Amino acid sequence: MNLSEILPQLKAWFPAADHKERDLPGGGRWYYVPWQSIRTRLDEVCPDWQVSYGEPIYLDKYCVISCTITICGVSRQAVGNAPIELISSKGKDMSRGTPIERAIADAFKNAAEAFGIAAYLDEQVDDKTKADFVRYMQKHGNGKAVVNYQENQRLERGEPPTPKRVDPPSRPFGQPAPSTKSVITESQRKRLWAIATNNGGYTEAGFKRLIEGCGFASSRSITVDKYSEICLRASDPGTAAIYNQESQAS
């Protein structure tokens, strides 16, 4: 067995369920594969793989450590780091494990990526790979990936983040249920279609997939409170390409 023979297995995309969300520096969210899943991949593909770590170093507010992974006699090294403290805005300790444990996990994932393992999730990867990943996640029932993809695109263009939805408080016991949400007008539906075709480049089938992905059976059932958000998605060519291709494959 040599490295070139097993690289395709090492680089293969992980099952959709193995991907977890994480916050990106500067805003936005994307995905990563936990170190436990990477270790399982190594055990399955190359059981005699080896790993070693350097001594932890503390730089300012971070713990830094190096990791070397050896596969089929080939060694590759990477550095990982972790904040010594993870304190929320409310003063709550958000850290899991010690700084050394978290730095080791980060270094391990980075060293594995040096072999191409889960490298398709690097935030610097090309747009085509990101779009392919979104389609992959959608195919396996994860519709959140396209939302994260579009939001990241907005932030890269310097646009403000999409406001988070704030659910209304639950009605007190004994009070009548709130009235049914209003749906958009005919003119608003026509405007949405114009945005989707002229700005986003949606096909009719792709536009239908967009509406369904937002939780509505058709544009006639879109509620007023979701209209602006859907208009933003409709105007994005990257998201349109994903939904257009998905509609062709279905």
PDB file of C-alpha atoms in Angstrom:
ATOM      1  CA  MET A   1       0.000   0.000   0.000  1.00  0.00           C
ATOM      2  CA  ASN A   2       1.286   3.467  -0.880  1.00  0.00           C
ATOM      3  CA  LEU A   3      -0.124   6.947  -0.347  1.00  0.00           C
ATOM      4  CA  SER A   4      -1.157   7.568  -3.954  1.00  0.00           C
ATOM      5  CA  GLU A   5      -3.317   4.430  -3.916  1.00  0.00           C
ATOM      6  CA  ILE A   6      -5.360   5.453  -0.879  1.00  0.00           C
ATOM      7  CA  LEU A   7      -5.529   9.231  -1.399  1.00  0.00           C
ATOM      8  CA  PRO A   8      -8.901   9.030  -3.225  1.00  0.00           C
ATOM      9  CA  GLN A   9     -10.373   7.230  -0.203  1.00  0.00           C
ATOM     10  CA  LEU A  10      -8.865   9.737   2.206  1.00  0.00           C
ATOM     11  CA  LYS A  11     -10.125  12.715   0.192  1.00  0.00           C
ATOM     12  CA  ALA A  12     -13.636  11.325  -0.315  1.00  0.00           C
ATOM     13  CA  TRP A  13     -16.434  13.508   1.035  1.00  0.00           C
ATOM     14  CA  PHE A  14     -17.735  12.503   4.432  1.00  0.00           C
ATOM     15  CA  PRO A  15     -21.387  11.500   4.977  1.00  0.00           C
ATOM     16  CA  ALA A  16     -23.649  14.547   5.177  1.00  0.00           C
ATOM     17  CA  ALA A  17     -24.537  13.776   8.790  1.00  0.00           C
ATOM     18  CA  ASP A  18     -20.865  14.057   9.825  1.00  0.00           C
ATOM     19  CA  HIS A  19     -20.723  17.762   8.943  1.00  0.00           C
ATOM     20  CA  LYS A  20     -21.209  20.257  11.769  1.00  0.00           C
ATOM     21  CA  GLU A  21     -21.728  24.026  11.583  1.00  0.00           C
ATOM     22  CA  ARG A  22     -19.166  26.499  12.879  1.00  0.00           C
ATOM     23  CA  ASP A  23     -18.796  30.258  13.048  1.00  0.00           C
ATOM     24  CA  LEU A  24     -16.352  31.846  10.609  1.00  0.00           C
ATOM     25  CA  PRO A  25     -13.956  34.640  11.579  1.00  0.00           C
ATOM     26  CA  GLY A  26     -15.573  37.920  10.587  1.00  0.00           C
ATOM     27  CA  GLY A  27     -19.081  36.471  10.461  1.00  0.00           C
ATOM     28  CA  GLY A  28     -20.993  33.802   8.619  1.00  0.00           C
ATOM     29  CA  ARG A  29     -21.160  30.061   9.189  1.00  0.00           C
ATOM     30  CA  TRP A  30     -19.766  27.048   7.366  1.00  0.00           C
ATOM     31  CA  TYR A  31     -19.068  23.392   8.028  1.00  0.00           C
ATOM     32  CA  TYR A  32     -16.359  21.186   9.479  1.00  0.00           C
ATOM     33  CA  VAL A  33     -15.856  17.491  10.177  1.00  0.00           C
ATOM     34  CA  PRO A  34     -15.083  16.599  13.828  1.00  0.00           C
ATOM     35  CA  TRP A  35     -11.698  15.079  14.525  1.00  0.00           C
ATOM     36  CA  GLN A  36     -13.369  11.852  15.667  1.00  0.00           C
ATOM     37  CA  SER A  37     -14.781  11.274  12.167  1.00  0.00           C
ATOM     38  CA  ILE A  38     -11.372  11.995  10.627  1.00  0.00           C
ATOM     39  CA  ARG A  39      -9.720   9.508  12.984  1.00  0.00           C
ATOM     40  CA  THR A  40     -12.279   6.868  11.983  1.00  0.00           C
ATOM     41  CA  ARG A  41     -11.526   7.534   8.301  1.00  0.00           C
ATOM     42  CA  LEU A  42      -7.808   7.034   8.938  1.00  0.00           C
ATOM     43  CA  ASP A  43      -8.436   3.825  10.889  1.00  0.00           C
ATOM     44  CA  GLU A  44     -10.554   2.441   8.051  1.00  0.00           C
ATOM     45  CA  VAL A  45      -8.303   3.419   5.152  1.00  0.00           C
ATOM     46  CA  CYS A  46      -4.815   3.105   6.656  1.00  0.00           C
ATOM     47  CA  PRO A  47      -4.862   1.321  10.041  1.00  0.00           C
ATOM     48  CA  ASP A  48      -1.113   1.782  10.603  1.00  0.00           C
ATOM     49  CA  TRP A  49      -1.209   5.595  10.431  1.00  0.00           C
ATOM     50  CA  GLN A  50       0.663   7.478  13.155  1.00  0.00           C
ATOM     51  CA  VAL A  51       0.340  10.823  14.904  1.00  0.00           C
ATOM     52  CA  SER A  52       2.584  12.880  17.185  1.00  0.00           C
ATOM     53  CA  TYR A  53       2.324  16.307  18.802  1.00  0.00           C
ATOM     54  CA  GLY A  54       4.763  19.021  19.782  1.00  0.00           C
ATOM     55  CA  GLU A  55       4.890  20.758  23.133  1.00  0.00           C
ATOM     56  CA  PRO A  56       2.105  23.300  23.682  1.00  0.00           C
ATOM     57  CA  ILE A  57       3.110  26.958  23.490  1.00  0.00           C
ATOM     58  CA  TYR A  58       1.130  29.828  24.949  1.00  0.00           C
ATOM     59  CA  LEU A  59       1.090  32.953  22.797  1.00  0.00           C
ATOM     60  CA  ASP A  60      -0.893  35.875  24.133  1.00  0.00           C
ATOM     61  CA  LYS A  61      -4.417  34.474  24.659  1.00  0.00           C
ATOM     62  CA  TYR A  62      -3.926  31.280  22.653  1.00  0.00           C
ATOM     63  CA  CYS A  63      -2.589  27.793  23.161  1.00  0.00           C
ATOM     64  CA  VAL A  64      -0.627  26.650  20.082  1.00  0.00           C
ATOM     65  CA  ILE A  65       0.520  23.131  19.255  1.00  0.00           C
ATOM     66  CA  SER A  66       1.870  21.262  16.220  1.00  0.00           C
ATOM     67  CA  CYS A  67       0.654  17.908  14.912  1.00  0.00           C
ATOM     68  CA  THR A  68       2.407  15.466  12.581  1.00  0.00           C
ATOM     69  CA  ILE A  69       0.440  12.720  10.851  1.00  0.00           C
ATOM     70  CA  THR A  70       2.253   9.916   9.039  1.00  0.00           C
ATOM     71  CA  ILE A  71       0.457   7.840   6.407  1.00  0.00           C
ATOM     72  CA  CYS A  72       2.244   5.146   4.398  1.00  0.00           C
ATOM     73  CA  GLY A  73       5.584   6.586   5.510  1.00  0.00           C
ATOM     74  CA  VAL A  74       4.723  10.138   4.404  1.00  0.00           C
ATOM     75  CA  SER A  75       4.603  12.749   7.181  1.00  0.00           C
ATOM     76  CA  ARG A  76       2.851  16.111   7.069  1.00  0.00           C
ATOM     77  CA  GLN A  77       2.709  18.694   9.823  1.00  0.00           C
ATOM     78  CA  ALA A  78       0.337  21.509  10.708  1.00  0.00           C
ATOM     79  CA  VAL A  79      -0.257  23.882  13.592  1.00  0.00           C
ATOM     80  CA  GLY A  80      -3.454  24.320  15.575  1.00  0.00           C
ATOM     81  CA  ASN A  81      -4.547  26.795  18.192  1.00  0.00           C
ATOM     82  CA  ALA A  82      -7.343  27.444  20.651  1.00  0.00           C
ATOM     83  CA  PRO A  83      -8.265  30.399  22.877  1.00  0.00           C
ATOM     84  CA  ILE A  84      -7.224  29.884  26.470  1.00  0.00           C
ATOM     85  CA  GLU A  85     -10.609  31.244  27.526  1.00  0.00           C
ATOM     86  CA  LEU A  86     -13.928  31.271  25.680  1.00  0.00           C
ATOM     87  CA  ILE A  87     -16.150  33.735  27.489  1.00  0.00           C
ATOM     88  CA  SER A  88     -19.586  34.729  26.182  1.00  0.00           C
ATOM     89  CA  SER A  89     -20.882  38.297  26.184  1.00  0.00           C
ATOM     90  CA  LYS A  90     -22.727  37.411  29.390  1.00  0.00           C
ATOM     91  CA  GLY A  91     -19.533  36.264  31.093  1.00  0.00           C
ATOM     92  CA  LYS A  92     -20.282  32.547  30.772  1.00  0.00           C
ATOM     93  CA  ASP A  93     -17.468  30.059  30.140  1.00  0.00           C
ATOM     94  CA  MET A  94     -18.237  28.504  26.722  1.00  0.00           C
ATOM     95  CA  SER A  95     -15.135  26.294  26.419  1.00  0.00           C
ATOM     96  CA  ARG A  96     -15.259  22.517  26.143  1.00  0.00           C
ATOM     97  CA  GLY A  97     -12.200  20.701  27.371  1.00  0.00           C
ATOM     98  CA  THR A  98      -8.851  22.265  28.212  1.00  0.00           C
ATOM     99  CA  PRO A  99      -7.065  24.713  25.877  1.00  0.00           C
ATOM    100  CA  ILE A 100      -4.511  21.990  25.086  1.00  0.00           C
ATOM    101  CA  GLU A 101      -7.233  19.495  24.142  1.00  0.00           C
ATOM    102  CA  ARG A 102      -8.915  22.011  21.853  1.00  0.00           C
ATOM    103  CA  ALA A 103      -5.598  23.037  20.268  1.00  0.00           C
ATOM    104  CA  ILE A 104      -4.743  19.370  19.675  1.00  0.00           C
ATOM    105  CA  ALA A 105      -8.080  18.808  17.918  1.00  0.00           C
ATOM    106  CA  ASP A 106      -7.496  21.857  15.700  1.00  0.00           C
ATOM    107  CA  ALA A 107      -3.933  20.804  14.847  1.00  0.00           C
ATOM    108  CA  PHE A 108      -5.065  17.258  14.080  1.00  0.00           C
ATOM    109  CA  LYS A 109      -7.724  18.463  11.621  1.00  0.00           C
ATOM    110  CA  ASN A 110      -5.222  20.817   9.962  1.00  0.00           C
ATOM    111  CA  ALA A 111      -2.618  18.072   9.574  1.00  0.00           C
ATOM    112  CA  ALA A 112      -5.257  15.763   8.098  1.00  0.00           C
ATOM    113  CA  GLU A 113      -6.254  18.513   5.661  1.00  0.00           C
ATOM    114  CA  ALA A 114      -2.628  18.590   4.480  1.00  0.00           C
ATOM    115  CA  PHE A 115      -3.386  15.134   3.027  1.00  0.00           C
ATOM    116  CA  GLY A 116      -6.591  16.447   1.470  1.00  0.00           C
ATOM    117  CA  ILE A 117      -8.900  15.030   4.141  1.00  0.00           C
ATOM    118  CA  ALA A 118     -11.995  17.274   4.366  1.00  0.00           C
ATOM    119  CA  ALA A 119     -10.109  19.922   2.360  1.00  0.00           C
ATOM    120  CA  TYR A 120     -13.294  20.628   0.383  1.00  0.00           C
ATOM    121  CA  LEU A 121     -14.595  22.459   3.474  1.00  0.00           C
ATOM    122  CA  ASP A 122     -11.811  25.045   3.593  1.00  0.00           C
ATOM    123  CA  GLU A 123     -13.403  28.500   3.428  1.00  0.00           C
ATOM    124  CA  GLN A 124     -10.814  29.497   0.795  1.00  0.00           C
ATOM    125  CA  VAL A 125     -11.879  26.739  -1.591  1.00  0.00           C
ATOM    126  CA  ASP A 126     -13.264  27.712  -5.026  1.00  0.00           C
ATOM    127  CA  ASP A 127     -16.922  28.675  -5.471  1.00  0.00           C
ATOM    128  CA  LYS A 128     -17.704  25.626  -7.615  1.00  0.00           C
ATOM    129  CA  THR A 129     -16.662  23.263  -4.839  1.00  0.00           C
ATOM    130  CA  LYS A 130     -18.762  25.222  -2.344  1.00  0.00           C
ATOM    131  CA  ALA A 131     -21.784  25.069  -4.660  1.00  0.00           C
ATOM    132  CA  ASP A 132     -21.256  21.331  -5.199  1.00  0.00           C
ATOM    133  CA  PHE A 133     -21.131  20.873  -1.427  1.00  0.00           C
ATOM    134  CA  VAL A 134     -24.403  22.783  -0.996  1.00  0.00           C
ATOM    135  CA  ARG A 135     -26.069  20.519  -3.564  1.00  0.00           C
ATOM    136  CA  TYR A 136     -24.597  17.469  -1.809  1.00  0.00           C
ATOM    137  CA  MET A 137     -26.059  18.558   1.530  1.00  0.00           C
ATOM    138  CA  GLN A 138     -29.436  19.402  -0.056  1.00  0.00           C
ATOM    139  CA  LYS A 139     -29.554  15.981  -1.685  1.00  0.00           C
ATOM    140  CA  HIS A 140     -29.178  14.433   1.759  1.00  0.00           C
ATOM    141  CA  GLY A 141     -31.855  16.547   3.415  1.00  0.00           C
ATOM    142  CA  ASN A 142     -29.856  19.529   4.715  1.00  0.00           C
ATOM    143  CA  GLY A 143     -31.429  22.740   3.414  1.00  0.00           C
ATOM    144  CA  LYS A 144     -29.495  24.998   5.794  1.00  0.00           C
ATOM    145  CA  ALA A 145     -26.314  24.789   3.717  1.00  0.00           C
ATOM    146  CA  VAL A 146     -27.695  27.019   0.955  1.00  0.00           C
ATOM    147  CA  VAL A 147     -28.733  29.619   3.540  1.00  0.00           C
ATOM    148  CA  ASN A 148     -25.218  29.679   5.000  1.00  0.00           C
ATOM    149  CA  TYR A 149     -23.707  29.802   1.513  1.00  0.00           C
ATOM    150  CA  GLN A 150     -25.806  32.787   0.505  1.00  0.00           C
ATOM    151  CA  GLU A 151     -25.156  34.630   3.758  1.00  0.00           C
ATOM    152  CA  ASN A 152     -21.395  34.115   3.358  1.00  0.00           C
ATOM    153  CA  GLN A 153     -21.613  35.480  -0.187  1.00  0.00           C
ATOM    154  CA  ARG A 154     -23.395  38.581   1.121  1.00  0.00           C
ATOM    155  CA  LEU A 155     -20.709  39.182   3.735  1.00  0.00           C
ATOM    156  CA  GLU A 156     -17.935  38.726   1.151  1.00  0.00           C
ATOM    157  CA  ARG A 157     -19.571  41.445  -0.953  1.00  0.00           C
ATOM    158  CA  GLY A 158     -19.520  43.760   2.058  1.00  0.00           C
ATOM    159  CA  GLU A 159     -23.284  43.697   2.534  1.00  0.00           C
ATOM    160  CA  PRO A 160     -24.801  43.738   6.028  1.00  0.00           C
ATOM    161  CA  PRO A 161     -25.830  40.363   7.473  1.00  0.00           C
ATOM    162  CA  THR A 162     -29.425  39.259   7.128  1.00  0.00           C
ATOM    163  CA  PRO A 163     -31.339  40.198  10.300  1.00  0.00           C
ATOM    164  CA  LYS A 164     -32.107  37.202  12.459  1.00  0.00           C
ATOM    165  CA  ARG A 165     -35.740  36.275  12.724  1.00  0.00           C
ATOM    166  CA  VAL A 166     -37.229  37.042  16.128  1.00  0.00           C
ATOM    167  CA  ASP A 167     -40.186  34.850  16.995  1.00  0.00           C
ATOM    168  CA  PRO A 168     -43.060  36.582  18.786  1.00  0.00           C
ATOM    169  CA  PRO A 169     -43.547  35.670  22.440  1.00  0.00           C
ATOM    170  CA  SER A 170     -45.935  32.867  23.239  1.00  0.00           C
ATOM    171  CA  ARG A 171     -49.449  34.103  23.951  1.00  0.00           C
ATOM    172  CA  PRO A 172     -50.422  34.040  27.631  1.00  0.00           C
ATOM    173  CA  PHE A 173     -52.850  31.361  28.702  1.00  0.00           C
ATOM    174  CA  GLY A 174     -56.439  32.330  28.046  1.00  0.00           C
ATOM    175  CA  GLN A 175     -55.740  34.871  25.329  1.00  0.00           C
ATOM    176  CA  PRO A 176     -56.974  34.263  21.774  1.00  0.00           C
ATOM    177  CA  ALA A 177     -54.559  32.931  19.198  1.00  0.00           C
ATOM    178  CA  PRO A 178     -52.926  35.545  16.951  1.00  0.00           C
ATOM    179  CA  SER A 179     -54.473  36.139  13.561  1.00  0.00           C
ATOM    180  CA  THR A 180     -53.224  34.309  10.472  1.00  0.00           C
ATOM    181  CA  LYS A 181     -50.187  35.901   8.810  1.00  0.00           C
ATOM    182  CA  SER A 182     -50.883  37.964   5.703  1.00  0.00           C
ATOM    183  CA  VAL A 183     -49.663  36.721   2.334  1.00  0.00           C
ATOM    184  CA  ILE A 184     -48.006  38.892  -0.295  1.00  0.00           C
ATOM    185  CA  THR A 185     -49.986  40.663  -3.005  1.00  0.00           C
ATOM    186  CA  GLU A 186     -50.089  39.912  -6.725  1.00  0.00           C
ATOM    187  CA  SER A 187     -47.798  42.869  -7.461  1.00  0.00           C
ATOM    188  CA  GLN A 188     -45.300  41.619  -4.886  1.00  0.00           C
ATOM    189  CA  ARG A 189     -45.325  38.173  -6.496  1.00  0.00           C
ATOM    190  CA  LYS A 190     -44.621  39.730  -9.902  1.00  0.00           C
ATOM    191  CA  ARG A 191     -41.798  41.792  -8.425  1.00  0.00           C
ATOM    192  CA  LEU A 192     -40.282  38.679  -6.819  1.00  0.00           C
ATOM    193  CA  TRP A 193     -40.420  36.836 -10.147  1.00  0.00           C
ATOM    194  CA  ALA A 194     -38.763  39.781 -11.907  1.00  0.00           C
ATOM    195  CA  ILE A 195     -35.978  39.852  -9.315  1.00  0.00           C
ATOM    196  CA  ALA A 196     -35.459  36.104  -9.624  1.00  0.00           C
ATOM    197  CA  THR A 197     -35.231  36.099 -13.428  1.00  0.00           C
ATOM    198  CA  ASN A 198     -33.492  39.416 -14.086  1.00  0.00           C
ATOM    199  CA  ASN A 199     -31.088  39.613 -11.127  1.00  0.00           C
ATOM    200  CA  GLY A 200     -30.652  36.021 -10.021  1.00  0.00           C
ATOM    201  CA  GLY A 201     -31.018  34.210 -13.335  1.00  0.00           C
ATOM    202  CA  TYR A 202     -33.519  31.640 -12.065  1.00  0.00           C
ATOM    203  CA  THR A 203     -35.303  29.268 -14.395  1.00  0.00           C
ATOM    204  CA  GLU A 204     -38.992  28.624 -13.744  1.00  0.00           C
ATOM    205  CA  ALA A 205     -38.191  25.231 -12.222  1.00  0.00           C
ATOM    206  CA  GLY A 206     -35.326  26.664 -10.180  1.00  0.00           C
ATOM    207  CA  PHE A 207     -37.586  29.419  -8.878  1.00  0.00           C
ATOM    208  CA  LYS A 208     -40.123  26.821  -7.791  1.00  0.00           C
ATOM    209  CA  ARG A 209     -37.393  24.962  -5.892  1.00  0.00           C
ATOM    210  CA  LEU A 210     -36.404  28.200  -4.169  1.00  0.00           C
ATOM    211  CA  ILE A 211     -39.975  28.791  -2.973  1.00  0.00           C
ATOM    212  CA  GLU A 212     -40.271  25.201  -1.757  1.00  0.00           C
ATOM    213  CA  GLY A 213     -36.895  25.474  -0.026  1.00  0.00           C
ATOM    214  CA  CYS A 214     -38.211  28.484   1.888  1.00  0.00           C
ATOM    215  CA  GLY A 215     -41.122  26.419   3.168  1.00  0.00           C
ATOM    216  CA  PHE A 216     -43.937  27.483   0.826  1.00  0.00           C
ATOM    217  CA  ALA A 217     -45.959  25.410  -1.632  1.00  0.00           C
ATOM    218  CA  SER A 218     -46.095  28.270  -4.157  1.00  0.00           C
ATOM    219  CA  SER A 219     -45.440  31.996  -4.402  1.00  0.00           C
ATOM    220  CA  ARG A 220     -49.120  32.612  -3.612  1.00  0.00           C
ATOM    221  CA  SER A 221     -48.602  31.310  -0.070  1.00  0.00           C
ATOM    222  CA  ILE A 222     -45.532  33.434   0.771  1.00  0.00           C
ATOM    223  CA  THR A 223     -46.161  35.450   3.912  1.00  0.00           C
ATOM    224  CA  VAL A 224     -45.323  39.128   4.222  1.00  0.00           C
ATOM    225  CA  ASP A 225     -42.825  38.550   7.035  1.00  0.00           C
ATOM    226  CA  LYS A 226     -40.685  36.267   4.800  1.00  0.00           C
ATOM    227  CA  TYR A 227     -40.968  38.301   1.598  1.00  0.00           C
ATOM    228  CA  SER A 228     -37.826  40.424   2.005  1.00  0.00           C
ATOM    229  CA  GLU A 229     -35.694  37.415   2.894  1.00  0.00           C
ATOM    230  CA  ILE A 230     -36.882  35.479  -0.160  1.00  0.00           C
ATOM    231  CA  CYS A 231     -36.250  38.510  -2.386  1.00  0.00           C
ATOM    232  CA  LEU A 232     -32.635  38.519  -1.190  1.00  0.00           C
ATOM    233  CA  ARG A 233     -32.218  34.856  -2.063  1.00  0.00           C
ATOM    234  CA  ALA A 234     -33.935  35.389  -5.406  1.00  0.00           C
ATOM    235  CA  SER A 235     -31.430  38.101  -6.353  1.00  0.00           C
ATOM    236  CA  ASP A 236     -28.336  35.947  -5.735  1.00  0.00           C
ATOM    237  CA  PRO A 237     -26.895  34.290  -8.905  1.00  0.00           C
ATOM    238  CA  GLY A 238     -24.905  31.754  -6.880  1.00  0.00           C
ATOM    239  CA  THR A 239     -28.004  30.497  -5.119  1.00  0.00           C
ATOM    240  CA  ALA A 240     -29.886  30.498  -8.429  1.00  0.00           C
ATOM    241  CA  ALA A 241     -27.270  28.246 -10.014  1.00  0.00           C
ATOM    242  CA  ILE A 242     -27.692  25.760  -7.195  1.00  0.00           C
ATOM    243  CA  TYR A 243     -31.485  25.634  -7.373  1.00  0.00           C
ATOM    244  CA  ASN A 244     -31.511  25.602 -11.197  1.00  0.00           C
ATOM    245  CA  GLN A 245     -29.196  22.612 -11.343  1.00  0.00           C
ATOM    246  CA  GLU A 246     -31.059  20.856  -8.540  1.00  0.00           C
ATOM    247  CA  SER A 247     -34.343  21.233 -10.436  1.00  0.00           C
ATOM    248  CA  GLN A 248     -32.775  19.647 -13.527  1.00  0.00           C
ATOM    249  CA  ALA A 249     -31.492  16.689 -11.535  1.00  0.00           C
ATOM    250  CA  SER A 250     -34.848  15.968  -9.880  1.00  0.00           C
TER     251      SER A 250
END
